Amino acid sequence: MPLFYFDVQLGPSCLPDHTGLDLETVAAADHEATRSALEIARHQLLKAEVPHVRVTVRNERRQHMLTASVSMRVDREVSHPELRPRRGSSTILDPVSGTRVSMDLA
């Protein structure tokens, strides 16, 4: 079974995967990278600490295979005093599974 490495980039910080994960196919690695990027983004992006999440997949020879990225941008009109950081929750559509994913807004 092929070994795949999933390096995670949170804004400027990179967390390399030194262990790897055995998966059947590149398509399975693609699915895992997308799922991981969405899950990490769900917790990190709304904290406004990082503008994007990127999961890069490398094969067992450490060659780059694919990258899954999630980013968020909110444009606010600063001249409106009632615009404040929102609190509550939001729902997005997971493009891999087609299910809705709830996100807490901090």
Tab-separated table of C-alpha atoms in Angstrom:
chain	number	residue	atom	x	y	z
A	1	MET	CA	0.000	0.000	0.000
A	2	PRO	CA	1.456	3.419	-0.932
A	3	LEU	CA	2.582	5.798	1.792
A	4	PHE	CA	1.489	9.451	1.554
A	5	TYR	CA	2.673	12.442	3.610
A	6	PHE	CA	0.347	15.328	4.449
A	7	ASP	CA	2.168	18.592	5.188
A	8	VAL	CA	-0.075	21.266	6.706
A	9	GLN	CA	0.457	24.981	6.155
A	10	LEU	CA	-1.420	27.403	8.411
A	11	GLY	CA	-0.693	30.866	7.067
A	12	PRO	CA	3.095	31.240	7.173
A	13	SER	CA	3.639	28.201	9.427
A	14	CYS	CA	4.337	24.758	7.955
A	15	LEU	CA	3.859	21.515	9.861
A	16	PRO	CA	5.612	18.726	7.932
A	17	ASP	CA	4.306	15.175	8.185
A	18	HIS	CA	7.168	12.849	9.160
A	19	THR	CA	4.994	9.764	9.689
A	20	GLY	CA	2.802	9.438	6.621
A	21	LEU	CA	-0.376	7.482	6.036
A	22	ASP	CA	-0.886	4.251	4.072
A	23	LEU	CA	-3.687	4.671	1.530
A	24	GLU	CA	-4.826	2.555	-1.410
A	25	THR	CA	-4.749	5.196	-4.168
A	26	VAL	CA	-3.860	8.770	-5.066
A	27	ALA	CA	-7.617	9.449	-5.162
A	28	ALA	CA	-7.834	8.345	-1.506
A	29	ALA	CA	-4.957	10.701	-0.663
A	30	ASP	CA	-6.771	13.505	-2.528
A	31	HIS	CA	-9.927	12.842	-0.489
A	32	GLU	CA	-7.954	12.774	2.777
A	33	ALA	CA	-6.147	16.037	1.943
A	34	THR	CA	-9.424	17.770	1.086
A	35	ARG	CA	-11.160	16.448	4.200
A	36	SER	CA	-8.205	17.489	6.376
A	37	ALA	CA	-7.997	20.976	4.854
A	38	LEU	CA	-11.725	21.532	5.431
A	39	GLU	CA	-11.592	20.245	9.000
A	40	ILE	CA	-8.554	22.353	9.904
A	41	ALA	CA	-10.064	25.422	8.209
A	42	ARG	CA	-13.288	24.917	10.128
A	43	HIS	CA	-11.353	25.475	13.357
A	44	GLN	CA	-8.620	27.898	12.276
A	45	LEU	CA	-9.888	30.354	9.648
A	46	LEU	CA	-12.643	31.873	11.714
A	47	LYS	CA	-10.248	32.632	14.542
A	48	ALA	CA	-8.733	35.147	12.094
A	49	GLU	CA	-5.283	33.864	12.978
A	50	VAL	CA	-4.506	32.513	9.505
A	51	PRO	CA	-5.871	33.546	6.082
A	52	HIS	CA	-5.571	30.106	4.526
A	53	VAL	CA	-5.017	26.423	5.168
A	54	ARG	CA	-3.069	24.263	2.741
A	55	VAL	CA	-2.498	20.507	2.853
A	56	THR	CA	0.222	19.289	0.493
A	57	VAL	CA	0.455	15.587	-0.307
A	58	ARG	CA	3.791	13.916	-1.054
A	59	ASN	CA	4.324	10.305	-2.093
A	60	GLU	CA	6.711	7.824	-0.469
A	61	ARG	CA	9.570	9.274	-2.545
A	62	ARG	CA	8.624	12.664	-1.025
A	63	GLN	CA	7.524	13.991	-4.424
A	64	HIS	CA	4.722	16.560	-4.489
A	65	MET	CA	1.450	14.957	-5.647
A	66	LEU	CA	-1.289	17.517	-4.970
A	67	THR	CA	-2.352	20.406	-2.761
A	68	ALA	CA	-5.755	21.074	-1.172
A	69	SER	CA	-6.297	24.693	-0.096
A	70	VAL	CA	-9.035	26.501	1.799
A	71	SER	CA	-9.079	30.260	2.297
A	72	MET	CA	-11.516	32.872	3.464
A	73	ARG	CA	-11.793	36.581	2.832
A	74	VAL	CA	-14.333	38.924	4.355
A	75	ASP	CA	-14.611	42.468	3.015
A	76	ARG	CA	-16.195	44.825	5.536
A	77	GLU	CA	-17.116	48.430	4.954
A	78	VAL	CA	-15.273	50.075	7.858
A	79	SER	CA	-17.331	53.278	7.688
A	80	HIS	CA	-20.340	51.416	9.131
A	81	PRO	CA	-20.041	51.383	12.932
A	82	GLU	CA	-22.452	48.453	13.314
A	83	LEU	CA	-20.034	46.150	11.495
A	84	ARG	CA	-18.330	44.088	14.154
A	85	PRO	CA	-16.780	40.656	14.076
A	86	ARG	CA	-19.693	38.229	13.833
A	87	ARG	CA	-20.517	35.591	16.402
A	88	GLY	CA	-22.692	32.558	15.960
A	89	SER	CA	-22.413	29.864	13.340
A	90	SER	CA	-22.302	29.448	9.607
A	91	THR	CA	-22.794	26.483	7.311
A	92	ILE	CA	-20.768	25.631	4.201
A	93	LEU	CA	-21.079	22.825	1.671
A	94	ASP	CA	-18.300	20.221	1.778
A	95	PRO	CA	-17.384	19.797	-1.912
A	96	VAL	CA	-16.058	16.271	-1.374
A	97	SER	CA	-18.960	14.644	0.428
A	98	GLY	CA	-21.721	17.072	-0.572
A	99	THR	CA	-22.742	17.440	3.082
A	100	ARG	CA	-23.168	20.666	4.976
A	101	VAL	CA	-20.459	21.555	7.526
A	102	SER	CA	-21.294	23.873	10.438
A	103	MET	CA	-18.669	26.381	11.502
A	104	ASP	CA	-18.633	28.366	14.729
A	105	LEU	CA	-17.919	32.051	14.204
A	106	ALA	CA	-15.729	33.518	16.916
